[in-house]
Every structure is written in structure tokens, then in C-alpha cells.
Short mmCIF file of C-alpha atoms in Angstrom, two decimals:
data_model
loop_
_atom_site.label_atom_id
_atom_site.label_comp_id
_atom_site.label_asym_id
_atom_site.label_seq_id
_atom_site.Cartn_x
_atom_site.Cartn_y
_atom_site.Cartn_z
CA MET G 8 -13.14 -12.78 -16.88
CA SER G 9 -12.54 -15.63 -19.32
CA LYS G 10 -14.19 -18.90 -18.31
CA ASP G 11 -11.31 -21.11 -19.47
CA LEU G 12 -8.82 -19.78 -16.89
CA ASN G 13 -7.61 -22.52 -14.56
CA VAL G 14 -6.07 -20.56 -11.71
CA SER G 15 -5.97 -23.54 -9.35
CA ARG G 16 -3.90 -25.53 -11.84
CA LEU G 17 -1.49 -22.62 -12.28
CA ILE G 18 -1.10 -22.19 -8.52
CA ALA G 19 -0.45 -25.91 -8.12
CA SER G 20 2.29 -25.59 -10.74
CA ILE G 21 3.87 -22.65 -8.90
CA GLN G 22 3.59 -24.63 -5.67
CA ARG G 23 5.68 -27.38 -7.24
CA THR G 24 8.34 -24.88 -8.29
CA LEU G 25 8.70 -22.35 -5.49
CA GLY G 26 6.68 -24.11 -2.81
CA ASN G 27 8.38 -27.51 -2.77
CA ARG G 28 10.03 -28.55 0.48
CA ALA G 29 13.62 -28.59 -0.79
CA ILE G 30 13.58 -25.02 -2.10
CA ARG G 31 11.72 -23.75 0.98
CA TYR G 32 14.29 -25.44 3.22
CA ILE G 33 17.23 -23.90 1.35
CA ILE G 34 15.68 -20.42 1.47
CA ARG G 35 15.15 -20.75 5.23
CA LYS G 36 18.79 -21.88 5.57
CA MET G 37 19.84 -18.65 3.87
CA GLY G 38 18.49 -16.96 6.96
CA LYS G 39 18.14 -13.20 7.00
CA PRO G 40 16.65 -11.08 4.20
CA ARG G 41 20.06 -9.51 3.58
CA ASN G 42 21.51 -12.90 2.62
CA ILE G 43 18.76 -13.50 0.06
CA GLU G 44 19.16 -9.97 -1.31
CA ARG G 45 22.84 -10.81 -1.83
CA ILE G 46 21.91 -13.96 -3.81
CA LEU G 47 19.43 -11.94 -5.89
CA SER G 48 22.17 -9.45 -6.75
CA ILE G 49 24.18 -12.40 -8.12
CA TYR G 50 21.14 -13.55 -10.11
CA ALA G 51 20.77 -10.02 -11.53
CA GLY G 52 24.42 -9.98 -12.62
CA LEU G 53 25.51 -7.30 -10.15
CA SER G 54 27.78 -9.52 -8.07
CA GLU G 55 29.83 -12.70 -8.27
CA PRO G 56 29.55 -15.63 -5.81
CA LEU G 57 32.20 -15.41 -3.08
CA ASN G 58 32.20 -19.12 -2.29
CA TYR G 59 30.75 -22.49 -3.28
CA ARG G 60 27.73 -22.03 -1.01
CA GLU G 61 26.74 -18.74 -2.65
CA LYS G 62 27.23 -20.31 -6.08
CA THR G 63 24.93 -23.22 -5.20
CA TRP G 64 22.29 -20.97 -3.69
CA SER G 65 22.32 -18.57 -6.64
CA GLU G 66 21.89 -21.47 -9.09
CA LEU G 67 18.92 -22.77 -7.10
CA ILE G 68 17.24 -19.35 -6.92
CA SER G 69 17.95 -18.80 -10.62
CA PHE G 70 16.22 -22.09 -11.47
CA ALA G 71 13.18 -21.33 -9.27
CA LEU G 72 12.74 -17.76 -10.56
CA SER G 73 13.25 -18.79 -14.17
CA LYS G 74 10.49 -21.41 -13.91
CA SER G 75 8.13 -19.07 -12.04
CA THR G 76 8.52 -16.13 -14.42
CA LYS G 77 7.48 -18.39 -17.27
CA LYS G 78 4.35 -19.43 -15.35
CA PHE G 79 3.40 -15.79 -14.78
CA GLY G 80 4.27 -14.74 -18.32
CA VAL G 81 7.08 -12.44 -17.18
CA ASP G 82 10.19 -11.89 -19.29
CA GLU G 83 13.09 -13.06 -17.11
CA ARG G 84 15.33 -10.36 -18.56
CA ILE G 85 12.92 -7.71 -17.27
CA LEU G 86 12.99 -9.30 -13.81
CA LYS G 87 16.80 -9.32 -13.76
CA ASP G 88 16.89 -5.71 -14.82
CA ALA G 89 14.34 -4.78 -12.12
CA LEU G 90 16.42 -6.56 -9.49
CA LYS G 91 19.25 -4.10 -10.05
CA ASP G 92 17.16 -1.79 -7.84
CA PRO G 93 17.77 -2.65 -4.15
CA TYR G 94 14.09 -1.96 -3.43
CA MET G 95 13.09 -4.74 -5.84
CA ARG G 96 15.62 -7.16 -4.31
CA ARG G 97 14.08 -6.46 -0.93
CA GLY G 98 10.58 -7.12 -2.27
CA ILE G 99 11.43 -10.43 -3.98
CA SER G 100 13.45 -11.54 -0.94
CA ASN G 101 10.37 -10.92 1.19
CA ILE G 102 8.17 -13.03 -1.10
CA LEU G 103 10.69 -15.89 -1.17
CA LEU G 104 10.97 -15.91 2.61
CA GLY G 105 7.18 -15.76 2.93
CA ILE G 106 6.84 -18.83 0.71
CA ALA G 107 9.68 -20.56 2.58
CA TYR G 108 7.96 -20.11 5.95
CA PHE G 109 4.28 -20.31 5.01
CA GLY G 110 4.12 -22.06 1.63
CA ILE G 111 2.02 -20.71 -1.25
CA THR G 112 -1.05 -19.02 0.23
CA ARG G 113 -3.89 -16.88 -1.11
CA PRO G 114 -3.28 -14.06 -0.42
CA GLN G 115 0.41 -14.66 0.13
CA LYS G 116 1.68 -14.36 3.69
CA LEU G 117 4.91 -12.39 3.81
CA TYR G 118 7.98 -12.56 6.03
CA SER G 119 7.71 -8.81 6.61
CA PRO G 120 5.49 -6.06 5.20
CA PHE G 121 6.32 -4.70 1.76
CA MET G 122 5.61 -1.21 3.04
CA ILE G 123 5.45 0.69 6.30
CA VAL G 124 3.37 3.83 6.64
CA TRP G 125 5.11 5.76 9.40
CA ASP G 126 3.01 8.50 10.99
CA PHE G 127 6.20 10.30 11.90
CA THR G 128 4.63 13.13 13.91
CA LYS G 129 1.22 14.29 15.08
CA GLN G 130 2.16 17.90 14.38
CA CYS G 131 0.40 19.53 11.42
CA ASN G 132 -0.16 23.00 9.99
CA LEU G 133 -3.71 22.17 8.77
CA ARG G 134 -6.89 21.07 10.54
CA CYS G 135 -8.59 18.57 8.22
CA LYS G 136 -12.14 17.43 8.98
CA HIS G 137 -11.47 13.77 8.17
CA CYS G 138 -8.06 13.44 9.92
CA TYR G 139 -7.65 9.92 11.31
CA ALA G 140 -4.65 11.02 13.42
CA ASN G 141 -6.33 13.97 15.16
CA ALA G 142 -3.19 15.94 14.28
CA GLY G 143 -2.69 19.50 15.50
CA PRO G 144 -0.23 22.40 15.75
CA LYS G 145 1.90 20.93 18.55
CA PRO G 146 4.01 17.74 18.58
CA SER G 147 2.88 14.96 20.88
CA PRO G 148 4.87 14.69 24.13
CA ASP G 149 5.45 10.95 23.56
CA GLU G 150 7.01 11.38 20.10
CA LEU G 151 10.16 9.28 19.66
CA THR G 152 13.59 10.86 19.94
CA LEU G 153 15.88 10.84 16.90
CA GLU G 154 17.87 7.99 18.44
CA GLN G 155 14.69 5.97 18.93
CA LYS G 156 13.51 6.69 15.37
CA LEU G 157 16.81 5.42 14.00
CA GLU G 158 16.40 2.26 16.09
CA VAL G 159 12.94 1.74 14.56
CA LEU G 160 14.50 2.12 11.11
CA ARG G 161 17.26 -0.36 12.01
CA GLN G 162 14.63 -2.96 12.92
CA LEU G 163 12.70 -2.36 9.70
CA ASP G 164 15.93 -2.74 7.72
CA GLU G 165 16.76 -5.99 9.50
CA ALA G 166 13.25 -7.29 8.73
CA GLY G 167 13.77 -6.58 5.01
CA VAL G 168 11.01 -3.96 4.62
CA ALA G 169 11.14 -2.75 1.01
CA ALA G 170 9.31 0.59 1.15
CA ILE G 171 8.58 3.26 3.70
CA SER G 172 6.07 6.09 3.42
CA PHE G 173 6.47 8.98 5.83
CA SER G 174 3.15 10.48 6.85
CA GLY G 175 1.74 12.36 9.82
CA GLY G 176 0.51 14.88 10.76
CA GLU G 177 2.77 16.73 8.38
CA PRO G 178 6.21 15.03 8.22
CA LEU G 179 7.92 18.04 6.63
CA ILE G 180 7.41 19.99 9.86
CA ASN G 181 9.67 17.58 11.73
CA ARG G 182 13.44 18.12 11.43
CA ASP G 183 14.18 14.45 12.18
CA PHE G 184 12.40 13.48 8.97
CA TRP G 185 15.34 14.58 6.82
CA ILE G 186 17.83 12.44 8.73
CA VAL G 187 15.69 9.30 8.92
CA ALA G 188 14.41 9.51 5.32
CA LYS G 189 17.94 9.94 3.97
CA ARG G 190 19.13 6.92 5.95
CA ALA G 191 16.18 4.83 4.70
CA ALA G 192 17.07 5.65 1.08
CA GLU G 193 20.76 4.86 1.68
CA ILE G 194 19.98 1.34 2.90
CA GLY G 195 17.91 0.60 -0.21
CA MET G 196 14.31 1.30 0.76
CA TYR G 197 11.85 2.95 -1.59
CA VAL G 198 11.14 6.21 0.22
CA SER G 199 7.97 8.23 -0.27
CA ILE G 200 6.18 10.96 1.62
CA ALA G 201 2.48 11.69 2.13
CA THR G 202 2.12 15.42 2.66
CA ASN G 203 -0.37 18.26 2.36
CA GLY G 204 2.16 19.88 0.01
CA THR G 205 1.93 23.34 1.51
CA LEU G 206 5.56 23.28 2.72
CA ILE G 207 7.16 22.07 -0.52
CA PHE G 208 9.02 25.16 -1.65
CA GLU G 209 11.59 24.93 -4.46
CA LYS G 210 14.48 24.34 -2.06
CA THR G 211 12.43 21.75 -0.17
CA ALA G 212 11.65 19.83 -3.37
CA LYS G 213 15.31 19.80 -4.41
CA LYS G 214 16.34 18.58 -0.97
CA LEU G 215 13.75 15.77 -1.09
CA LYS G 216 15.25 14.65 -4.40
CA GLU G 217 18.80 14.89 -3.05
CA ILE G 218 18.20 12.71 0.02
CA GLY G 219 16.63 9.92 -2.05
CA VAL G 220 12.86 10.44 -1.77
CA ARG G 221 11.28 8.94 -4.91
CA TYR G 222 7.58 9.69 -4.64
CA VAL G 223 5.62 12.61 -3.19
CA GLU G 224 1.89 12.21 -2.59
CA VAL G 225 0.03 15.48 -2.03
CA SER G 226 -3.45 15.57 -0.50
CA LEU G 227 -5.94 17.57 -2.56
CA ASP G 228 -9.65 17.29 -1.92
CA SER G 229 -11.14 19.41 -4.68
CA PRO G 230 -10.29 21.20 -7.91
CA TYR G 231 -11.92 24.25 -6.33
CA PRO G 232 -9.83 26.26 -3.82
CA GLU G 233 -12.70 27.24 -1.56
CA LYS G 234 -13.92 23.64 -1.14
CA HIS G 235 -10.44 22.30 -0.42
CA ASP G 236 -9.68 25.09 2.06
CA GLU G 237 -12.98 24.58 3.87
CA PHE G 238 -12.29 20.83 4.23
CA ARG G 239 -8.67 21.42 5.28
CA GLY G 240 -9.51 24.16 7.76
CA VAL G 241 -6.99 26.76 6.51
CA LYS G 242 -7.52 29.48 3.90
CA GLY G 243 -4.94 29.42 1.10
CA ALA G 244 -4.16 25.72 1.58
CA TRP G 245 -5.19 24.83 -2.00
CA GLU G 246 -2.87 27.34 -3.65
CA ALA G 247 0.02 26.26 -1.41
CA SER G 248 -0.59 22.58 -2.26
CA ILE G 249 -0.67 23.27 -6.01
CA ARG G 250 2.59 25.20 -5.68
CA GLY G 251 4.06 22.20 -3.84
CA ILE G 252 3.01 19.81 -6.62
CA LYS G 253 4.60 22.01 -9.27
CA ASN G 254 7.83 22.33 -7.29
CA ALA G 255 8.05 18.57 -6.74
CA LYS G 256 7.55 17.87 -10.45
CA LYS G 257 10.13 20.50 -11.36
CA ALA G 258 12.65 18.80 -9.06
CA GLY G 259 12.19 15.51 -10.93
CA LEU G 260 10.19 13.68 -8.29
CA SER G 261 7.37 11.26 -9.04
CA VAL G 262 4.20 12.98 -7.84
CA GLY G 263 0.70 11.85 -7.01
CA ILE G 264 -2.51 13.50 -5.88
CA ALA G 265 -4.45 11.79 -3.10
CA THR G 266 -8.01 12.64 -2.21
CA THR G 267 -10.38 11.22 0.38
CA VAL G 268 -13.68 10.63 -1.39
CA THR G 269 -16.95 11.59 0.29
CA LYS G 270 -20.36 12.89 -0.75
CA MET G 271 -18.88 16.37 -0.46
CA ASN G 272 -16.45 15.93 -3.33
CA TYR G 273 -16.98 12.73 -5.34
CA LYS G 274 -18.85 14.53 -8.11
CA ASP G 275 -15.88 16.91 -8.43
CA ILE G 276 -13.37 14.10 -9.06
CA PRO G 277 -13.54 14.33 -12.90
CA GLU G 278 -12.38 17.95 -12.69
CA LEU G 279 -9.73 16.99 -10.12
CA ILE G 280 -8.37 14.27 -12.42
CA LYS G 281 -8.40 16.77 -15.27
CA LEU G 282 -6.35 19.13 -13.09
CA GLY G 283 -3.98 16.29 -12.30
CA ARG G 284 -3.40 15.63 -15.99
CA GLU G 285 -2.77 19.35 -16.57
CA LEU G 286 -0.17 19.27 -13.76
CA ASP G 287 1.39 16.18 -15.39
CA ILE G 288 1.21 14.11 -12.19
CA ASP G 289 2.12 10.43 -12.26
CA ARG G 290 -0.65 9.00 -10.10
CA PHE G 291 -4.11 9.83 -8.83
CA ILE G 292 -5.31 7.85 -5.83
CA ALA G 293 -8.78 7.99 -4.29
CA PHE G 294 -8.76 7.09 -0.62
CA ASN G 295 -11.62 5.18 0.93
CA PHE G 296 -13.32 7.34 3.55
CA ILE G 297 -13.00 5.63 6.96
CA PRO G 298 -15.10 7.10 9.82
CA THR G 299 -12.30 7.09 12.40
CA GLY G 300 -10.54 9.93 14.21
CA ARG G 301 -12.24 13.22 13.31
CA GLY G 302 -13.90 11.34 10.43
CA LYS G 303 -16.49 10.03 12.92
CA ASP G 304 -18.02 13.50 12.98
CA ILE G 305 -18.89 13.38 9.25
CA VAL G 306 -19.91 9.72 8.91
CA GLU G 307 -23.06 10.72 6.98
CA MET G 308 -20.75 11.90 4.17
CA ASP G 309 -19.75 8.30 3.32
CA LEU G 310 -20.67 7.00 -0.15
CA SER G 311 -23.38 4.37 -0.49
CA PRO G 312 -22.41 1.01 -2.08
CA ASP G 313 -24.05 2.04 -5.36
CA GLU G 314 -22.28 5.42 -5.41
CA ARG G 315 -18.93 3.78 -4.63
CA GLU G 316 -19.27 1.12 -7.31
CA ARG G 317 -20.19 3.65 -10.00
CA PHE G 318 -17.34 5.86 -8.84
CA LEU G 319 -14.80 3.01 -9.04
CA GLU G 320 -16.03 2.14 -12.53
CA TYR G 321 -15.35 5.72 -13.50
CA LEU G 322 -11.84 5.61 -11.99
CA TYR G 323 -11.03 2.47 -13.95
CA SER G 324 -12.14 4.12 -17.20
CA GLU G 325 -9.80 7.04 -16.46
CA TRP G 326 -6.92 4.66 -15.74
CA CYS G 327 -7.43 2.96 -19.10
CA LYS G 328 -6.91 6.30 -20.89
CA GLY G 329 -3.21 5.98 -20.02
CA LYS G 330 -0.42 8.43 -19.09
CA MET G 331 -1.45 8.49 -15.43
CA GLN G 332 -2.05 5.71 -12.91
CA VAL G 333 -5.51 5.95 -11.33
CA PHE G 334 -5.97 3.86 -8.20
CA SER G 335 -8.23 3.54 -5.18
CA THR G 336 -7.56 2.20 -1.69
CA ALA G 337 -10.99 0.53 -1.82
CA PRO G 338 -10.30 -3.24 -2.14
CA LEU G 339 -13.39 -3.42 -4.36
CA TYR G 340 -11.34 -1.67 -7.07
CA ALA G 341 -9.55 -4.98 -7.65
CA VAL G 342 -12.92 -6.60 -8.46
CA ILE G 343 -13.86 -3.75 -10.81
CA SER G 344 -10.56 -4.12 -12.66
CA LEU G 345 -10.97 -7.90 -12.85
CA LYS G 346 -14.40 -7.53 -14.48
CA HIS G 347 -12.82 -5.55 -17.33
CA VAL G 348 -9.45 -7.28 -17.63
CA ASP G 349 -10.46 -9.26 -20.75
CA LYS G 350 -10.89 -5.99 -22.64
CA TYR G 351 -8.35 -3.60 -21.11
CA LYS G 352 -5.73 -6.05 -19.69
CA LYS G 353 -5.26 -3.90 -16.56
CA LEU G 354 -5.50 -5.22 -12.99
CA SER G 355 -5.09 -3.37 -9.70
CA PRO G 356 -4.62 -6.17 -7.13
CA THR G 357 -3.81 -3.71 -4.36
CA HIS G 358 -3.91 0.07 -4.20
CA PHE G 359 -0.28 0.71 -5.16
CA ALA G 360 0.13 -2.02 -7.79
CA GLU G 361 -0.60 -2.13 -11.50
CA LEU G 362 -0.59 -5.28 -13.61
CA THR G 363 -0.81 -5.25 -17.38
CA VAL G 364 -1.84 -8.73 -18.42
CA PRO G 365 -1.43 -10.08 -22.00
CA GLU G 366 -4.29 -12.21 -23.34
CA GLU G 367 -2.34 -15.47 -23.14
CA TYR G 368 -1.47 -14.89 -19.46
CA LEU G 369 -4.82 -13.84 -17.99
CA SER G 370 -4.86 -16.82 -15.62
CA ALA G 371 -1.39 -15.86 -14.43
CA GLY G 372 -2.58 -12.31 -13.84
CA LEU G 373 -5.51 -13.53 -11.76
CA ALA G 374 -3.23 -15.83 -9.75
CA LEU G 375 -0.84 -12.95 -9.08
CA ALA G 376 -3.78 -10.73 -8.10
CA GLU G 377 -4.89 -13.35 -5.59
CA PHE G 378 -1.36 -13.51 -4.18
CA LEU G 379 -1.25 -9.71 -3.69
CA GLY G 380 -4.95 -9.60 -2.94
CA GLY G 381 -6.94 -6.51 -2.00
CA CYS G 382 -6.95 -5.18 1.55
CA GLY G 383 -3.34 -5.13 2.71
CA ALA G 384 -3.91 -4.20 6.37
CA GLY G 385 -1.57 -6.27 8.53
CA ARG G 386 -0.67 -8.38 5.52
CA ILE G 387 1.43 -6.44 3.00
CA TYR G 388 1.73 -3.27 5.03
CA CYS G 389 1.18 -1.88 8.51
CA SER G 390 1.58 1.46 10.22
CA ILE G 391 3.86 2.80 12.92
CA GLU G 392 2.78 5.72 15.09
CA HIS G 393 4.85 8.70 16.24
CA ASN G 394 5.57 6.85 19.51
CA GLY G 395 6.55 3.49 17.98
CA ASP G 396 3.15 1.82 18.38
CA VAL G 397 2.26 -0.60 15.57
CA TYR G 398 -1.18 -0.78 13.94
CA PRO G 399 -2.43 -2.98 11.08
CA CYS G 400 -3.33 0.15 9.10
CA VAL G 401 -3.40 3.89 9.73
CA PHE G 402 -7.21 3.69 9.59
CA LEU G 403 -7.53 0.64 11.86
CA PRO G 404 -7.01 1.84 15.47
CA ILE G 405 -6.05 -1.47 17.08
CA ARG G 406 -2.63 -1.35 18.73
CA VAL G 407 -0.74 -4.62 18.22
CA GLY G 408 2.54 -3.71 19.94
CA ASN G 409 5.38 -1.21 20.16
CA VAL G 410 8.54 -1.54 18.07
CA LEU G 411 10.92 -0.51 20.86
CA LYS G 412 9.26 -2.60 23.57
CA ASP G 413 8.22 -5.71 21.64
CA GLY G 414 10.46 -5.84 18.54
CA PHE G 415 9.06 -5.29 15.06
CA LEU G 416 9.48 -8.79 13.59
CA ASN G 417 8.15 -10.37 16.77
CA ILE G 418 4.98 -8.27 16.43
CA TRP G 419 4.64 -9.00 12.70
CA HIS G 420 4.97 -12.77 13.13
CA LYS G 421 3.11 -13.34 16.40
CA SER G 422 0.30 -10.76 16.68
CA PRO G 423 -3.08 -12.58 16.88
CA ILE G 424 -4.80 -9.59 15.23
CA LEU G 425 -2.40 -9.52 12.25
CA ASN G 426 -2.75 -13.27 11.77
CA ILE G 427 -6.55 -13.00 11.73
CA LEU G 428 -6.31 -10.35 9.01
CA ARG G 429 -4.23 -12.73 6.84
CA ASP G 430 -6.87 -15.47 6.84
CA ARG G 431 -9.56 -14.65 4.28
CA ASP G 432 -11.40 -17.94 4.83
CA HIS G 433 -12.63 -17.13 8.32
CA TYR G 434 -14.37 -13.77 8.27
CA ALA G 435 -17.41 -12.13 6.71
CA CYS G 436 -16.17 -12.32 3.11
CA SER G 437 -15.27 -16.03 3.31
CA SER G 438 -18.14 -17.12 1.04
CA CYS G 439 -17.39 -14.52 -1.65
CA SER G 440 -15.58 -15.69 -4.79
CA TYR G 441 -13.61 -12.43 -4.75
CA ARG G 442 -12.33 -12.83 -1.19
CA TYR G 443 -8.69 -13.37 -2.23
CA ILE G 444 -8.45 -10.35 -4.53
CA CYS G 445 -10.61 -8.04 -2.41
CA GLY G 446 -11.51 -9.21 1.09
CA GLY G 447 -13.32 -5.99 1.93
CA CYS G 448 -11.79 -3.05 3.79
CA ARG G 449 -11.10 -4.27 7.31
CA ALA G 450 -10.84 -0.69 8.61
CA ARG G 451 -14.38 0.06 7.42
CA ALA G 452 -15.66 -3.18 8.93
CA TYR G 453 -14.12 -2.21 12.26
CA ALA G 454 -15.30 1.42 12.07
CA TYR G 455 -18.91 0.42 11.46
CA PHE G 456 -19.23 -2.82 13.43
CA GLY G 457 -16.32 -2.81 15.90
CA ASP G 458 -15.15 -6.14 14.46
CA ILE G 459 -12.31 -6.68 11.97
CA LYS G 460 -14.03 -9.83 10.68
CA ALA G 461 -17.35 -8.07 10.02
CA PRO G 462 -18.75 -7.17 6.58
CA ASP G 463 -17.45 -4.15 4.72
CA PRO G 464 -20.56 -2.03 4.02
CA SER G 465 -18.89 -0.62 0.86
CA CYS G 466 -19.91 -3.61 -1.20
CA SER G 467 -23.24 -4.06 -3.02
CA ILE G 468 -23.33 -7.65 -1.69
CA ASN G 469 -23.52 -6.12 1.78
CA GLU G 470 -26.08 -3.45 0.90
CA LYS G 471 -28.50 -4.73 3.55
CA TYR G 472 -25.97 -3.74 6.20
CA TRP G 473 -25.59 -0.31 4.65
CA ASP G 474 -29.35 0.32 4.82
CA MET G 475 -29.28 -0.63 8.50
CA LEU G 476 -26.30 1.65 9.21
CA VAL G 477 -27.89 4.60 7.41
CA GLY G 478 -30.95 4.16 9.62
CA LYS G 479 -28.78 4.30 12.73
CA ILE G 480 -27.00 7.42 11.48
CA LYS G 481 -30.31 9.18 10.80
CA ALA G 482 -31.66 8.19 14.22
CA ARG G 483 -28.53 9.48 15.93
CA SER G 484 -28.79 12.86 14.15
CA LYS G 485 -32.37 13.52 15.35
#
């Protein structure tokens, strides 16, 4: 990274623009996310002010966004065009409310999560060795009713959540999925689905497109059918998943391949990425292995810090070839991308975001990366279980409330656990210069040490902890 970047000065400048008391006060006066989304639609040229108050508010927001886009090196015309998408209006509204309530922070605290991962059902047609959900062939008796699921969605809509990813188990097994997903798309959310792909027949793919699903992420663990099937516990799973990918692409959906990386398959990833390019997928994402759920039984398959770092370097080199996004859920990937940003101008500040940073705006790119910043558990996303329970992350098994009993926004704003996760200055990574853009994987810290503030043993800085943990694993296996 260039030595002449003055990120602190840039952030102070943004603080004066978006973070000053007057603008924060006005944004809070606007109240609910829907009201700010309405003002953003005026800013984007989609609507006209209905009264003097809306006119005044839209002029203020226009001024603040105009100044801020210049600081970040963003063409304001591109922002206005992006805001024609209701999903983008929801996202920017969330950021503005976060700044209004909490000021400019690193990483930025948000009014509500950008994205919810909803483990819609525990029912699944596969039996994967690493399954965090311990999913099986039968639905759980405490699964929400359709009426309750729609109430959860209503609360997420009211909170201004921008994106929702339906996961499981296997969401396509559940008939309520089609009703709830369609409703989520109708109210302006970005709707995606994480699936094993085996149930995506041609008619299924067309129906997904029709109800407003934008992105389909199919789990594939190996380019070799026998390896994938062995890991997934069902013969023929690989062929069915490949068929699902092809059907989704044919239907015009954005498609990604997701794979959980372990010692069993990380050397096969080059061939898997090659397969992904042949299938013309849009994104390849490598999931951090977290020893939780059934994953505890194969903890010795976790990558060492050195293996992970070399693997992430390889992923970044593949991303820079273009035509396909190549991401990782490992927060360390943000650090890897930062180390090469001078040459390749690509940053991945969190596992679903891509920044292309021109030379003259490298400091702005770093500032934005620190705002979005690495591990998003309980900060830019959280998960909801089949029964309405809320967790910081699907891989972090700490229940922080239940949507129907406690209210979603109440949980998001007041949970002590979620607020700890948002404070990078008071846990194990607090002395690291990369804490704002990485922060370590909190799920891995909890899985290995039983403490969300503990070190993440993925990182070479924490290699001493990894050596200790390996010793414990070996002793336990004797």
C-alpha cells in the first residue's frame, strides 16, 4: 500500500460532511428507513418532492452525498443511476441512518444489517460432513408457520434490511420459500438463495427468475464427482448440482459456486475454478471452514495459517484475471487484497463486496474498506434460524434473541454480544494495524477458544495459537 495515503485526514473530511451534528440530526428526524429511501428516490430523479419538507430534505441529502462521492472518488452520476434500484436505496439509507445514530466509525456501525442469512428450514436432501446446521431429511418441529415467516419478513422490511439470502438445510424443499421470497423481492430486497443445486430443474430455475430471485449460489466441493459425493453423503449429488448450475444460468440468473475449503479439497480448487469458468458462472466464493455443527468431527481437516495465506494469494490472482468474481469469507482476504491494491487496484473489504480503486483514490478505497471492514458477523449481517432465533452469523452458535418474541430491531440495537462484535478496539486483534479491514473471523475464534474476542488461528500473526491447537487435536485423536 502506498505510504503517502492519509486515511485519517480523509475520514476527518467525511466526518465533517456526513458526520456533522446538523446533518445527523436531520437524518434522525426523517425517522424510518422508508422515509430516507423516499428522499433518495428524489435524489435519483425517480420522484418529485410532495411538500416543502421533502424538498428541503432532498436538497440536504443531495449536498451531503455530492460532497462524499467526491471524497471517495465516485462519479455522482453512477451513484444516482445505482439508486434507481430499490436495493441500493435501502443500502444507502442504512448507512445514512448508521452515521446519524453512531457517527463515523471504523468499521461503520449500521442501523440494521445489510443482509440477513435466513436458514429457512433444517430439512435437507443431502448429508454433508461439514454441515453447521445439522440438517436432515425431516423438518424441525419448531419451524415457523407461513404466517410467522411473513411476520419476520415484515420486521426486516421495517428495519430497512437491503438483502436476504435464503439458506438451510435446503430452502427449495420448503413450499413456503416461494411465497416469502417473492414477497421479499416485491418490497425491494435483493433476494438470493444458497442451495445444493440438486433441485434446480429447468422449471424451478424459471420460477426462481419469475419471483424475483437475483442470485443463486450452489455448493460444490470438488471438480471430481466422487469427491463431492463422498463429502455430501449422497451418490449423484455432483451431477445434479452441475445440472442445477446450468439451468440457473440458462434462466438468466446470476450464479455462483461456493465451496468450503479444507485439507481434503484445497489443492483441487484450481480445477474447480477452471470448471466454474467453463460453466460461465459469475462468482466463485471459498468459505472459511468453521469447526461447528458436524464440522467438529473433521476439525483436523482445517488449513494451517500458512496454507490459508498461500491459498488466499492464489484466489486473489484468479480474481485479477477478470470475468469472474473470486472471493473468500476469510476476513484475511481483505488484507491480501490490500497488499496488492497498488498494482491491481482491486479490494475485497468483505466477502460479498468488490472495490476497483483508481490510483488517485487509493486512500479513499482504504477508508471505504475500513468502513465495510472484514468480518461482518453481527455488524453488517446476521442470521435467522428456522424458528426465528437470531445469531450473529450462521457459523457462530450464540443465540442473541428471537424475532417474534424480542423484535428484530430491538435485538440488533441492544444485544450485548452484537455490540461487542462491532468494537474492534477491545478484542484480540486490537493491536493489529489491519483490525478495521479484517478483524479476524469471530466464528473461528469462538469455535477454537469459546470466546468471540479470542484470536483467530487463521492468521500467521497468531500461528503460535495454531501450533497449540494442533497439539490438542493430535492428543485428542490418540
